[in-house]
């Protein structure tokens, strides 16, 4: 069925008409260009400030615009494309010509919850490492990553991670373990105040949460990891082939 243009606008919420107008404008401007103020758009488009604000907020959430406090709203830089492969963060960054760095936020031991126990093939309450790290690319915070691994299988892991930034290097060099396969899921979520602060964004902004469940070549579970990325800055790319 073909929808006539006036029928389309009749069904569209008002803010969406403003959003379409802004998308057209963004398409003509290079990244970093200032877009008209809320007040100006309200007058130009003969609509309310709330309507303009809703359109702008959605475009900020989608990574098309960026707000700079006290300065204005600008056309955003294109998103960073990040391949989805069975590699480590450190290896992936250097393969893409970037430099990776890591801040260790937490390296503690805790008792496995039902989910962690199930993922790692352990009994509920068994000792596990909880490793929380901020991952940076070219010194810009990219993701907050929380990994769980068996404490029995990897004694002294926290100490090694204070000396090395790559978990996969430590697993290989200290324990002879290489994660070779993984199941990875991607979901959306809203940034908590803590993630927002670490990733320099606003609480509630859209995030992409990647959960990786990785295994060694003999099928033993190695890690259960959740990585929180800014949904407005990253896109994940994977190559699909027929079976
Ligand atoms: C990626 C994966 C994580 C994995 C990490 C290891 O970020 N999503 O599941 O733990 O790589 O990276 P590195 O060896 O740099 O610590």
Coordinates of N, CA and C and ligand atoms in Angstrom, one line a residue:
X1 N 0.8 -1.2 0.0 CA 0.0 0.0 0.0 C 0.9 1.3 0.0
X2 N 0.5 2.2 -0.9 CA 1.3 3.4 -0.9 C 0.6 4.5 -0.1
X3 N 1.4 5.1 0.8 CA 0.7 6.1 1.7 C 1.0 7.5 1.1
X4 N -0.1 8.3 0.9 CA 0.1 9.6 0.4 C 0.8 10.5 1.4
X5 N 1.7 11.5 1.0 CA 2.5 12.3 1.9 C 1.6 12.9 3.0
X6 N 0.5 13.5 2.6 CA -0.3 14.2 3.7 C -0.9 13.2 4.7
X7 N -1.2 12.0 4.2 CA -1.7 11.0 5.1 C -0.6 10.6 6.0
X8 N 0.7 10.5 5.5 CA 1.8 10.1 6.3 C 2.0 11.1 7.5
X9 N 2.0 12.5 7.1 CA 2.2 13.5 8.2 C 1.0 13.4 9.2
X10 N -0.2 13.0 8.7 CA -1.3 13.0 9.6 C -1.1 11.9 10.7
X11 N -0.4 10.8 10.3 CA -0.2 9.7 11.2 C 1.1 10.0 12.1
X12 N 2.0 10.8 11.6 CA 3.3 11.0 12.3 C 3.1 11.9 13.5
X13 N 3.7 11.5 14.7 CA 3.7 12.5 15.8 C 4.4 13.8 15.3
X14 N 4.1 14.9 16.0 CA 4.6 16.2 15.5 C 6.2 16.2 15.6
X15 N 6.7 15.6 16.7 CA 8.1 15.7 16.9 C 8.8 15.0 15.8
X16 N 8.1 13.9 15.2 CA 8.8 13.1 14.2 C 8.9 13.9 12.9
X17 N 8.0 14.8 12.7 CA 8.1 15.7 11.5 C 9.3 16.6 11.7
X18 N 9.5 17.1 12.9 CA 10.7 18.0 13.2 C 12.0 17.1 13.0
X19 N 11.9 15.9 13.5 CA 13.1 15.0 13.4 C 13.4 14.8 11.9
X20 N 12.4 14.5 11.1 CA 12.7 14.3 9.7 C 13.4 15.5 9.0
X21 N 12.9 16.7 9.4 CA 13.4 18.0 8.9 C 14.9 18.1 9.4
X22 N 15.2 17.7 10.7 CA 16.5 17.8 11.2 C 17.5 16.8 10.5
X23 N 16.9 15.6 10.2 CA 17.8 14.6 9.5 C 18.2 15.1 8.2
X24 N 17.3 15.7 7.5 CA 17.6 16.3 6.1 C 18.7 17.3 6.3
X25 N 18.6 18.2 7.3 CA 19.6 19.2 7.5 C 20.9 18.6 7.9
X26 N 20.9 17.6 8.8 CA 22.2 17.0 9.2 C 22.9 16.4 8.0
X27 N 22.1 15.8 7.0 CA 22.6 15.2 5.8 C 23.4 16.2 5.0
X28 N 23.1 17.4 5.1 CA 23.8 18.4 4.3 C 25.0 19.1 5.0
X29 N 25.2 18.8 6.2 CA 26.3 19.4 7.0 C 27.4 18.5 7.4
X30 N 28.7 19.0 7.4 CA 29.8 18.1 7.8 C 29.8 18.0 9.4
X31 N 30.4 16.9 9.9 CA 30.5 16.7 11.3 C 31.1 17.9 12.0
X32 N 30.6 18.2 13.2 CA 31.1 19.4 13.9 C 30.3 20.7 13.6
X33 N 29.4 20.6 12.6 CA 28.6 21.9 12.4 C 27.6 22.1 13.5
X34 N 27.4 23.4 13.8 CA 26.4 23.8 14.8 C 25.0 23.7 14.2
X35 N 24.1 23.2 14.9 CA 22.7 23.2 14.4 C 21.9 24.3 15.0
X36 N 20.9 24.8 14.4 CA 20.2 26.0 15.0 C 19.7 25.7 16.4
X37 N 19.5 26.7 17.2 CA 19.1 26.5 18.6 C 17.7 26.1 18.7
X38 N 17.3 25.5 19.9 CA 15.9 25.1 20.1 C 15.0 26.3 19.9
X39 N 15.3 27.4 20.3 CA 14.5 28.6 20.2 C 14.2 28.9 18.7
X40 N 15.3 28.9 17.9 CA 15.2 29.2 16.5 C 14.4 28.2 15.8
X41 N 14.6 26.9 16.1 CA 13.9 25.8 15.4 C 12.4 25.9 15.8
X42 N 12.1 26.3 17.0 CA 10.7 26.5 17.5 C 10.0 27.5 16.6
X43 N 10.7 28.6 16.3 CA 10.1 29.7 15.5 C 10.0 29.2 14.0
X44 N 11.2 28.7 13.5 CA 11.2 28.4 12.1 C 10.1 27.3 11.8
X45 N 9.9 26.4 12.7 CA 9.0 25.2 12.3 C 7.6 25.4 12.9
X46 N 7.4 26.6 13.5 CA 6.1 27.0 14.1 C 5.6 25.8 15.0
X47 N 6.4 25.4 15.9 CA 6.0 24.3 16.8 C 6.4 24.7 18.3
X48 N 6.2 23.7 19.2 CA 6.5 24.0 20.6 C 7.9 23.6 20.9
X49 N 8.4 24.2 22.0 CA 9.8 23.9 22.4 C 9.9 22.4 22.8
X50 N 8.9 21.9 23.4 CA 8.9 20.5 23.9 C 9.1 19.6 22.7
X51 N 8.4 19.9 21.6 CA 8.4 19.1 20.4 C 9.8 19.1 19.8
X52 N 10.4 20.3 19.7 CA 11.8 20.4 19.2 C 12.7 19.6 20.1
X53 N 12.6 19.8 21.4 CA 13.5 19.1 22.3 C 13.4 17.6 22.2
X54 N 12.2 17.1 22.0 CA 12.1 15.6 21.8 C 12.8 15.1 20.6
X55 N 12.7 15.9 19.5 CA 13.3 15.5 18.2 C 14.9 15.5 18.4
X56 N 15.3 16.6 19.1 CA 16.8 16.7 19.3 C 17.3 15.6 20.2
X57 N 16.6 15.3 21.2 CA 17.0 14.3 22.2 C 17.1 12.9 21.5
X58 N 16.2 12.6 20.6 CA 16.2 11.3 20.0 C 17.5 11.3 19.1
X59 N 17.8 12.4 18.4 CA 18.9 12.4 17.5 C 20.2 12.3 18.3
X60 N 20.2 12.9 19.5 CA 21.4 12.8 20.3 C 21.6 11.3 20.7
X61 N 20.5 10.7 21.2 CA 20.5 9.3 21.6 C 21.0 8.3 20.5
X62 N 20.7 8.7 19.2 CA 21.0 7.9 18.1 C 22.4 8.2 17.6
X63 N 23.1 9.1 18.2 CA 24.5 9.4 17.8 C 24.6 10.3 16.6
X64 N 23.4 11.0 16.2 CA 23.5 11.9 15.0 C 23.9 13.3 15.4
X65 N 23.6 13.7 16.6 CA 23.9 15.0 17.1 C 24.6 14.8 18.5
X66 N 25.4 15.8 18.8 CA 26.0 15.8 20.2 C 25.7 17.2 20.8
X67 N 25.5 17.1 22.1 CA 25.2 18.3 22.9 C 26.5 18.7 23.6
X68 N 26.9 19.9 23.6 CA 28.1 20.4 24.4 C 27.5 21.4 25.4
X69 N 27.7 21.1 26.6 CA 27.1 21.9 27.7 C 27.5 23.4 27.5
X70 N 26.5 24.2 27.5 CA 26.8 25.7 27.5 C 27.3 26.2 26.1
X71 N 27.3 25.3 25.1 CA 27.9 25.7 23.8 C 26.8 25.5 22.7
X72 N 26.2 24.4 22.7 CA 25.2 24.2 21.6 C 25.1 22.7 21.2
X73 N 24.4 22.5 20.1 CA 24.2 21.1 19.6 C 24.9 21.0 18.2
X74 N 25.6 20.0 18.0 CA 26.5 19.9 16.8 C 26.2 18.5 16.0
X75 N 26.5 18.5 14.7 CA 26.4 17.3 14.0 C 27.5 16.4 14.5
X76 N 27.2 15.1 14.8 CA 28.2 14.2 15.4 C 29.1 13.6 14.4
X77 N 30.3 13.2 14.9 CA 31.2 12.4 14.0 C 30.6 11.1 13.7
X78 N 31.0 10.4 12.6 CA 30.4 9.1 12.3 C 30.8 8.1 13.4
X79 N 30.0 7.1 13.6 CA 30.3 6.1 14.6 C 31.5 5.3 14.3
X80 N 32.1 4.8 15.4 CA 33.3 3.9 15.2 C 32.8 2.5 14.9
X81 N 33.3 1.9 13.8 CA 33.0 0.5 13.5 C 33.9 -0.4 14.2
X82 N 33.4 -1.4 14.8 CA 34.2 -2.4 15.6 C 33.9 -3.8 15.2
X83 N 34.9 -4.6 14.6 CA 34.5 -5.9 14.2 C 34.2 -6.8 15.4
X84 N 33.2 -7.7 15.1 CA 32.9 -8.7 16.1 C 33.6 -10.0 15.7
X85 N 34.7 -10.3 16.5 CA 35.5 -11.5 16.2 C 35.9 -12.2 17.5
X86 N 36.4 -13.4 17.3 CA 36.8 -14.1 18.5 C 38.3 -13.7 18.9
X87 N 38.4 -12.4 19.2 CA 39.8 -11.9 19.5 C 39.6 -11.2 20.8
X88 N 40.8 -10.7 21.3 CA 40.8 -9.9 22.6 C 40.7 -8.5 22.2
X89 N 40.2 -7.7 23.2 CA 40.1 -6.2 22.9 C 41.4 -5.6 22.5
X90 N 42.5 -6.0 23.2 CA 43.8 -5.5 22.9 C 44.3 -5.9 21.5
X91 N 44.1 -7.1 21.1 CA 44.5 -7.6 19.7 C 43.6 -6.8 18.7
X92 N 42.3 -6.7 19.0 CA 41.4 -6.1 18.0 C 41.8 -4.6 17.7
X93 N 42.1 -3.9 18.8 CA 42.5 -2.5 18.7 C 43.7 -2.4 17.9
X94 N 44.8 -3.2 18.1 CA 46.0 -3.1 17.4 C 45.8 -3.5 15.9
X95 N 45.0 -4.5 15.7 CA 44.7 -5.0 14.3 C 44.0 -3.8 13.5
X96 N 43.2 -3.0 14.2 CA 42.5 -1.9 13.5 C 43.3 -0.6 13.5
X97 N 44.6 -0.7 13.9 CA 45.5 0.5 13.9 C 45.3 1.5 15.1
X98 N 44.7 1.0 16.2 CA 44.5 1.9 17.3 C 45.3 1.4 18.5
X99 N 45.4 2.2 19.5 CA 46.1 1.7 20.7 C 45.1 1.6 21.8
X100 N 45.2 0.4 22.5 CA 44.2 0.1 23.5 C 44.9 0.3 24.9
X101 N 44.1 0.7 25.9 CA 44.6 0.8 27.2 C 43.5 0.4 28.2
X102 N 43.8 0.1 29.4 CA 42.9 -0.5 30.3 C 43.1 0.1 31.7
X103 N 41.9 0.4 32.4 CA 42.0 0.8 33.8 C 41.3 -0.3 34.6
X104 N 42.1 -0.9 35.5 CA 41.5 -2.0 36.3 C 40.6 -1.3 37.4
X105 N 39.3 -1.5 37.4 CA 38.4 -0.8 38.3 C 38.2 -1.7 39.6
X106 N 38.1 -3.0 39.3 CA 37.9 -3.9 40.4 C 38.4 -5.3 40.1
X107 N 39.1 -5.9 41.1 CA 39.5 -7.3 40.9 C 39.3 -8.0 42.3
X108 N 38.1 -8.6 42.4 CA 37.8 -9.1 43.7 C 37.3 -10.6 43.5
X109 N 37.1 -11.2 44.7 CA 36.6 -12.6 44.6 C 35.2 -12.5 45.2
X110 N 34.3 -13.3 44.6 CA 32.9 -13.4 45.1 C 32.4 -14.8 44.9
X111 N 31.2 -15.0 45.5 CA 30.6 -16.3 45.4 C 29.7 -16.3 44.1
X112 N 29.8 -17.4 43.3 CA 29.1 -17.4 42.1 C 27.6 -17.4 42.3
X113 N 26.9 -16.5 41.6 CA 25.5 -16.4 41.6 C 24.9 -17.5 40.7
X114 N 23.6 -17.7 40.7 CA 23.0 -18.8 39.9 C 23.5 -18.7 38.4
X115 N 23.4 -17.4 37.9 CA 23.8 -17.3 36.5 C 25.3 -17.5 36.2
X116 N 26.1 -16.9 37.1 CA 27.6 -17.1 36.9 C 28.0 -18.6 37.0
X117 N 27.4 -19.3 38.0 CA 27.7 -20.7 38.2 C 27.3 -21.5 37.0
X118 N 26.1 -21.2 36.4 CA 25.6 -21.9 35.3 C 26.5 -21.7 34.1
X119 N 26.9 -20.4 33.9 CA 27.8 -20.1 32.7 C 29.2 -20.7 32.8
X120 N 29.7 -20.8 34.1 CA 31.1 -21.3 34.2 C 31.1 -22.7 34.6
X121 N 30.0 -23.4 34.7 CA 29.9 -24.8 35.0 C 30.4 -25.1 36.4
X122 N 30.0 -24.2 37.4 CA 30.4 -24.3 38.8 C 29.2 -24.5 39.6
X123 N 29.5 -24.8 40.9 CA 28.3 -24.9 41.9 C 28.0 -23.5 42.3
X124 N 26.7 -23.2 42.6 CA 26.3 -21.9 43.1 C 27.1 -21.6 44.4
X125 N 27.7 -20.5 44.5 CA 28.5 -20.1 45.7 C 30.0 -20.4 45.6
X126 N 30.4 -21.1 44.5 CA 31.8 -21.4 44.3 C 32.6 -20.1 44.1
X127 N 33.9 -20.0 44.5 CA 34.6 -18.8 44.4 C 34.9 -18.4 42.9
X128 N 34.6 -17.2 42.6 CA 34.9 -16.7 41.2 C 35.6 -15.3 41.3
X129 N 36.4 -15.0 40.3 CA 37.0 -13.7 40.2 C 35.9 -12.8 39.5
X130 N 35.8 -11.5 40.0 CA 35.0 -10.5 39.3 C 36.0 -9.4 38.9
X131 N 36.2 -9.3 37.6 CA 37.1 -8.3 37.1 C 36.4 -7.2 36.4
X132 N 36.5 -6.0 36.9 CA 35.8 -4.9 36.2 C 36.9 -4.0 35.6
X133 N 36.8 -3.7 34.3 CA 37.8 -2.9 33.6 C 37.2 -1.8 32.7
X134 N 37.8 -0.7 32.7 CA 37.4 0.3 31.7 C 38.4 0.2 30.5
X135 N 37.8 0.0 29.3 CA 38.7 -0.2 28.2 C 38.7 1.0 27.3
X136 N 39.9 1.5 27.0 CA 40.0 2.7 26.2 C 40.7 2.5 24.9
X137 N 40.2 3.2 23.9 CA 40.9 3.2 22.5 C 41.4 4.6 22.2
X138 N 42.7 4.7 21.9 CA 43.3 6.0 21.7 C 42.9 6.9 22.8
X139 N 43.0 6.4 24.0 CA 42.7 7.2 25.3 C 41.3 7.6 25.5
X140 N 40.4 7.2 24.6 CA 39.0 7.5 24.8 C 38.2 6.3 25.4
X141 N 37.5 6.5 26.5 CA 36.8 5.4 27.1 C 35.8 4.8 26.1
X142 N 35.9 3.4 25.9 CA 35.1 2.8 24.9 C 34.0 1.9 25.6
X143 N 34.5 1.1 26.6 CA 33.6 0.1 27.2 C 33.9 -0.1 28.6
X144 N 32.9 -0.5 29.4 CA 33.1 -1.0 30.8 C 32.8 -2.5 30.7
X145 N 33.8 -3.3 31.1 CA 33.7 -4.7 30.9 C 33.8 -5.4 32.3
X146 N 32.8 -6.3 32.6 CA 32.8 -7.0 33.8 C 32.9 -8.5 33.5
X147 N 34.0 -9.2 33.9 CA 34.3 -10.6 33.6 C 34.2 -11.4 34.8
X148 N 33.7 -12.6 34.7 CA 33.7 -13.6 35.8 C 34.4 -14.8 35.3
X149 N 35.4 -15.3 36.1 CA 36.1 -16.5 35.8 C 36.3 -17.3 37.1
X150 N 36.5 -18.6 36.9 CA 36.6 -19.5 38.1 C 37.9 -19.2 38.9
X151 N 37.7 -19.0 40.2 CA 38.9 -18.7 41.0 C 39.8 -20.0 41.1
X152 N 39.2 -21.1 41.1 CA 40.0 -22.4 41.3 C 40.8 -22.6 40.0
X153 N 40.2 -22.3 38.8 CA 41.0 -22.6 37.6 C 42.1 -21.5 37.3
X154 N 41.9 -20.3 37.9 CA 42.8 -19.2 37.6 C 43.3 -18.6 38.9
X155 N 44.1 -19.3 39.7 CA 44.6 -18.7 41.0 C 45.5 -17.6 40.7
X156 N 45.4 -16.5 41.5 CA 46.3 -15.3 41.3 C 46.0 -14.5 40.1
X157 N 44.8 -14.6 39.5 CA 44.5 -13.8 38.3 C 44.5 -12.3 38.6
X158 N 44.0 -11.9 39.7 CA 43.9 -10.5 40.0 C 45.3 -9.9 40.0
X159 N 46.3 -10.6 40.6 CA 47.7 -10.1 40.7 C 48.2 -9.9 39.2
X160 N 48.0 -10.9 38.4 CA 48.5 -10.8 37.0 C 47.9 -9.7 36.3
X161 N 46.6 -9.4 36.5 CA 45.9 -8.3 35.8 C 46.3 -7.0 36.3
X162 N 47.0 -6.9 37.4 CA 47.6 -5.6 37.9 C 48.8 -5.3 37.1
X163 N 49.4 -6.4 36.5 CA 50.6 -6.2 35.7 C 50.4 -6.2 34.2
X164 N 49.3 -6.8 33.7 CA 49.1 -6.9 32.3 C 47.7 -6.4 32.0
X165 N 47.6 -5.7 30.8 CA 46.3 -5.1 30.5 C 45.4 -6.1 29.7
X166 N 46.0 -7.2 29.2 CA 45.2 -8.1 28.4 C 44.9 -9.4 29.2
X167 N 43.6 -9.6 29.4 CA 43.2 -10.9 30.0 C 43.6 -12.1 29.2
X168 N 43.4 -12.0 27.9 CA 43.7 -13.2 27.1 C 45.2 -13.5 27.1
X169 N 46.0 -12.5 27.1 CA 47.4 -12.8 27.2 C 47.8 -13.5 28.5
X170 N 47.2 -13.0 29.6 CA 47.4 -13.6 30.9 C 46.9 -15.1 30.9
X171 N 45.7 -15.3 30.3 CA 45.2 -16.7 30.3 C 46.2 -17.6 29.5
X172 N 46.7 -17.1 28.4 CA 47.5 -17.9 27.6 C 48.9 -18.1 28.2
X173 N 49.5 -17.0 28.7 CA 50.9 -17.1 29.2 C 51.0 -17.7 30.6
X174 N 50.0 -17.4 31.5 CA 50.1 -17.9 32.9 C 49.4 -19.2 33.1
X175 N 48.4 -19.5 32.3 CA 47.6 -20.7 32.6 C 47.5 -21.7 31.4
X176 N 48.0 -21.3 30.3 CA 48.0 -22.1 29.1 C 46.6 -22.3 28.5
X177 N 45.7 -21.3 28.8 CA 44.3 -21.4 28.3 C 44.0 -20.4 27.2
X178 N 43.4 -20.9 26.1 CA 43.1 -20.0 25.0 C 41.6 -20.1 24.7
X179 N 40.8 -19.0 24.9 CA 39.4 -19.1 24.5 C 39.3 -19.1 23.0
X180 N 38.7 -20.2 22.5 CA 38.7 -20.4 21.0 C 37.3 -20.2 20.4
X181 N 36.2 -20.4 21.2 CA 34.9 -20.2 20.7 C 34.1 -19.4 21.7
X182 N 33.0 -18.7 21.2 CA 32.2 -18.0 22.2 C 30.8 -17.8 21.6
X183 N 29.9 -17.6 22.5 CA 28.6 -17.2 22.1 C 28.4 -15.8 22.5
X184 N 28.1 -14.9 21.6 CA 28.0 -13.5 22.0 C 26.6 -12.9 21.7
X185 N 26.0 -12.2 22.7 CA 24.7 -11.6 22.4 C 24.8 -10.1 22.5
X186 N 23.9 -9.4 21.8 CA 23.9 -7.9 21.9 C 22.5 -7.5 22.2
X187 N 22.4 -6.6 23.3 CA 21.1 -6.1 23.7 C 21.3 -4.6 24.0
X188 N 20.2 -3.9 24.0 CA 20.2 -2.5 24.4 C 19.9 -2.4 25.9
X189 N 20.4 -1.3 26.5 CA 20.1 -1.0 27.9 C 20.4 0.5 28.0
X190 N 19.9 1.0 29.2 CA 20.1 2.5 29.5 C 21.3 2.6 30.4
X191 N 22.2 3.6 30.2 CA 23.4 3.8 31.1 C 23.0 4.1 32.5
X192 N 23.6 3.4 33.5 CA 23.4 3.7 34.9 C 24.3 4.9 35.2
X193 N 24.1 5.6 36.3 CA 24.9 6.7 36.6 C 26.4 6.4 36.6
X194 N 26.8 5.2 37.1 CA 28.2 4.8 37.1 C 28.8 4.6 35.7
X195 N 28.0 3.9 34.8 CA 28.5 3.7 33.4 C 28.6 5.0 32.7
X196 N 27.6 5.9 33.0 CA 27.5 7.2 32.3 C 28.8 8.0 32.7
X197 N 29.2 7.9 33.9 CA 30.3 8.7 34.4 C 31.6 8.2 33.7
X198 N 31.7 6.8 33.8 CA 32.9 6.2 33.2 C 33.1 6.4 31.7
X199 N 31.9 6.5 31.0 CA 32.0 6.6 29.5 C 31.7 8.0 29.0
X200 N 31.7 8.9 29.9 CA 31.4 10.3 29.6 C 30.1 10.6 28.8
X201 N 29.1 10.0 29.3 CA 27.8 10.2 28.7 C 26.7 10.5 29.8
X202 N 25.4 10.6 29.4 CA 24.4 10.9 30.4 C 23.7 9.6 30.9
X203 N 23.3 9.7 32.2 CA 22.5 8.6 32.7 C 21.3 8.3 31.8
X204 N 21.0 7.1 31.5 CA 19.8 6.8 30.7 C 20.1 6.8 29.2
X205 N 21.3 7.2 28.8 CA 21.6 7.2 27.4 C 21.7 5.7 26.9
X206 N 21.4 5.5 25.6 CA 21.4 4.1 25.0 C 22.8 3.5 25.0
X207 N 22.8 2.2 25.5 CA 24.0 1.5 25.5 C 23.8 0.2 24.7
X208 N 24.9 -0.4 24.2 CA 24.9 -1.7 23.6 C 25.6 -2.6 24.6
X209 N 24.9 -3.7 25.0 CA 25.6 -4.6 26.0 C 25.9 -5.9 25.3
X210 N 27.2 -6.2 25.2 CA 27.6 -7.4 24.6 C 28.0 -8.4 25.7
X211 N 27.4 -9.6 25.6 CA 27.7 -10.6 26.6 C 28.4 -11.8 25.9
X212 N 29.6 -12.1 26.4 CA 30.4 -13.1 25.8 C 30.5 -14.3 26.7
X213 N 30.2 -15.5 26.2 CA 30.4 -16.7 27.0 C 31.4 -17.5 26.2
X214 N 32.7 -17.6 26.7 CA 33.7 -18.2 25.9 C 34.2 -19.5 26.4
X215 N 34.7 -20.3 25.5 CA 35.1 -21.7 25.8 C 36.5 -22.0 25.3
X216 N 37.2 -22.9 26.0 CA 38.5 -23.4 25.5 C 38.3 -24.5 24.5
X217 N 39.3 -25.0 23.8 CA 39.1 -26.0 22.7 C 38.5 -27.3 23.2
X218 N 38.7 -27.6 24.5 CA 38.0 -28.9 25.0 C 36.6 -28.7 25.5
X219 N 36.1 -27.4 25.3 CA 34.7 -27.2 25.6 C 34.5 -26.6 27.0
X220 N 35.6 -26.5 27.8 CA 35.4 -25.9 29.2 C 35.1 -24.4 29.1
X221 N 34.1 -24.0 29.9 CA 33.8 -22.6 29.9 C 35.0 -21.8 30.5
X222 N 35.3 -20.7 29.9 CA 36.5 -19.9 30.4 C 36.0 -18.6 31.1
X223 N 35.2 -17.8 30.4 CA 34.8 -16.5 31.0 C 33.3 -16.2 30.7
X224 N 32.7 -15.4 31.5 CA 31.4 -14.9 31.3 C 31.6 -13.4 31.4
X225 N 31.4 -12.6 30.3 CA 31.7 -11.2 30.3 C 30.6 -10.3 29.8
X226 N 30.4 -9.2 30.5 CA 29.4 -8.3 29.9 C 30.2 -7.0 29.7
X227 N 30.0 -6.5 28.4 CA 30.7 -5.2 28.0 C 29.7 -4.2 27.6
X228 N 29.8 -3.0 28.3 CA 28.8 -1.9 28.0 C 29.5 -0.9 27.1
X229 N 28.9 -0.7 25.9 CA 29.5 0.3 25.0 C 28.4 1.4 24.8
X230 N 28.9 2.6 24.5 CA 28.0 3.7 24.2 C 27.3 3.4 22.8
X231 N 26.0 3.3 22.9 CA 25.2 3.0 21.6 C 25.3 4.1 20.6
X232 N 25.6 5.3 21.1 CA 25.6 6.5 20.1 C 27.0 6.6 19.5
X233 N 28.0 5.8 19.9 CA 29.3 6.0 19.3 C 29.8 4.8 18.5
X234 N 29.2 3.6 18.8 CA 29.8 2.3 18.2 C 28.8 1.6 17.4
X235 N 29.3 1.0 16.3 CA 28.5 0.0 15.5 C 29.4 -1.2 15.4
X236 N 28.7 -2.4 15.5 CA 29.5 -3.7 15.4 C 29.3 -4.3 14.0
X237 N 30.4 -4.8 13.5 CA 30.4 -5.3 12.2 C 30.8 -6.8 12.2
X238 N 30.1 -7.6 11.5 CA 30.5 -9.0 11.4 C 30.3 -9.5 10.0
X239 N 31.1 -10.5 9.6 CA 31.0 -11.0 8.3 C 30.1 -12.3 8.3
X240 N 29.1 -12.4 7.5 CA 28.3 -13.6 7.5 C 28.5 -14.4 6.2
X241 N 28.6 -15.7 6.4 CA 28.8 -16.6 5.2 C 27.8 -17.7 5.3
X242 N 27.5 -18.3 4.1 CA 26.6 -19.4 4.1 C 27.2 -20.6 4.7
X243 N 26.4 -21.5 5.3 CA 27.0 -22.7 5.9 C 27.6 -23.6 4.8
Ligands
LIG1 C1 36.8 -8.5 24.4 C2 35.7 -9.4 24.8 C3 35.9 -9.9 26.2 C4 37.3 -10.4 26.5 C5 38.3 -9.3 26.2 C6 39.7 -9.7 26.4 O1 36.6 -7.2 24.9 N1 34.4 -8.9 24.7 O2 35.0 -11.0 26.5 O3 37.4 -10.7 27.9 O4 38.1 -9.0 24.8 O5 40.5 -8.7 26.0 P1 42.0 -8.4 26.6 O6 42.8 -9.6 26.3 O7 42.5 -7.2 25.9 O8 41.8 -8.1 28.1

